[in-house]
C-alpha cells in the first residue's frame, strides 16, 4: 500500500466517491480538497482508502451537505 498526501489530481474523483459512499449522502460532496486528505492506494494504484482532515483553512469535503446534521457535522474552526 502507498499513502499519498496531498491527493494527486487524477485520484480526487475516486477519493471523493469512496468518501461519499461511506460518509456523505445525496450526492454530497461532489468535490474534495486535495490538501485536506490522504489516500491509500492498493498494489494496482487504485484508491483503497481515504481520510479527510480539517484545520483552520477548511476541510476535506467541499460545499454544504444537503441534510446538515444527519451524517455530517462541520467541526468548529480551529487555530
GROMACS .gro file of C-alpha atoms in nm:
model
   79
    1UNK     CA    1   0.000   0.000   0.000
    2UNK     CA    2   0.111   0.353  -0.077
    3UNK     CA    3  -0.020   0.660   0.109
    4UNK     CA    4  -0.028   0.996  -0.068
    5UNK     CA    5  -0.095   1.347   0.060
    6UNK     CA    6  -0.190   1.581  -0.086
    7UNK     CA    7  -0.414   1.374  -0.309
    8UNK     CA    8  -0.295   1.387  -0.673
    9UNK     CA    9  -0.543   1.543  -0.916
   10UNK     CA   10  -0.618   1.217  -1.107
   11UNK     CA   11  -0.720   1.049  -0.778
   12UNK     CA   12  -0.955   1.322  -0.648
   13UNK     CA   13  -1.269   1.180  -0.813
   14UNK     CA   14  -1.218   0.823  -0.687
   15UNK     CA   15  -1.125   0.954  -0.340
   16UNK     CA   16  -1.438   1.170  -0.334
   17UNK     CA   17  -1.657   0.880  -0.447
   18UNK     CA   18  -1.520   0.650  -0.176
   19UNK     CA   19  -1.561   0.912   0.097
   20UNK     CA   20  -1.913   0.999  -0.026
   21UNK     CA   21  -2.014   0.630  -0.026
   22UNK     CA   22  -1.933   0.598   0.344
   23UNK     CA   23  -1.975   0.944   0.497
   24UNK     CA   24  -2.171   1.161   0.253
   25UNK     CA   25  -2.518   1.141   0.115
   26UNK     CA   26  -2.748   1.254  -0.164
   27UNK     CA   27  -2.454   1.310  -0.399
   28UNK     CA   28  -2.256   1.516  -0.147
   29UNK     CA   29  -1.975   1.604  -0.163
   30UNK     CA   30  -1.917   1.650  -0.531
   31UNK     CA   31  -1.561   1.774  -0.471
   32UNK     CA   32  -1.294   1.732  -0.207
   33UNK     CA   33  -0.984   1.930  -0.116
   34UNK     CA   34  -0.659   1.762  -0.222
   35UNK     CA   35  -0.465   1.928   0.058
   36UNK     CA   36  -0.707   1.818   0.329
   37UNK     CA   37  -0.695   1.447   0.258
   38UNK     CA   38  -0.486   1.137   0.216
   39UNK     CA   39  -0.542   0.831   0.001
   40UNK     CA   40  -0.417   0.477   0.038
   41UNK     CA   41  -0.351   0.300  -0.292
   42UNK     CA   42  -0.361  -0.074  -0.347
   43UNK     CA   43  -0.095  -0.262  -0.547
   44UNK     CA   44  -0.269  -0.169  -0.874
   45UNK     CA   45  -0.267   0.204  -0.788
   46UNK     CA   46  -0.641   0.222  -0.714
   47UNK     CA   47  -0.781   0.421  -0.422
   48UNK     CA   48  -0.839   0.168  -0.143
   49UNK     CA   49  -0.880   0.410   0.144
   50UNK     CA   50  -0.932   0.779   0.210
   51UNK     CA   51  -0.914   1.009   0.510
   52UNK     CA   52  -1.038   1.365   0.530
   53UNK     CA   53  -0.881   1.625   0.757
   54UNK     CA   54  -0.986   1.965   0.884
   55UNK     CA   55  -0.788   2.266   1.001
   56UNK     CA   56  -0.830   2.641   1.029
   57UNK     CA   57  -0.816   2.673   0.649
   58UNK     CA   58  -1.107   2.435   0.585
   59UNK     CA   59  -1.189   2.069   0.543
   60UNK     CA   60  -1.188   1.776   0.305
   61UNK     CA   61  -1.549   1.779   0.182
   62UNK     CA   62  -1.629   2.093  -0.015
   63UNK     CA   63  -1.973   2.254  -0.014
   64UNK     CA   64  -2.260   2.215   0.227
   65UNK     CA   65  -2.429   1.880   0.287
   66UNK     CA   66  -2.790   1.856   0.165
   67UNK     CA   67  -2.914   1.730   0.502
   68UNK     CA   68  -2.697   1.902   0.764
   69UNK     CA   69  -2.658   1.708   1.084
   70UNK     CA   70  -2.764   1.366   0.953
   71UNK     CA   71  -2.431   1.215   0.859
   72UNK     CA   72  -2.202   1.515   0.882
   73UNK     CA   73  -2.148   1.798   1.121
   74UNK     CA   74  -1.891   2.058   1.040
   75UNK     CA   75  -1.627   2.087   1.308
   76UNK     CA   76  -1.571   2.430   1.462
   77UNK     CA   77  -1.288   2.632   1.320
   78UNK     CA   78  -0.950   2.552   1.469
   79UNK     CA   79  -0.647   2.770   1.526
   0.00000   0.00000   0.00000
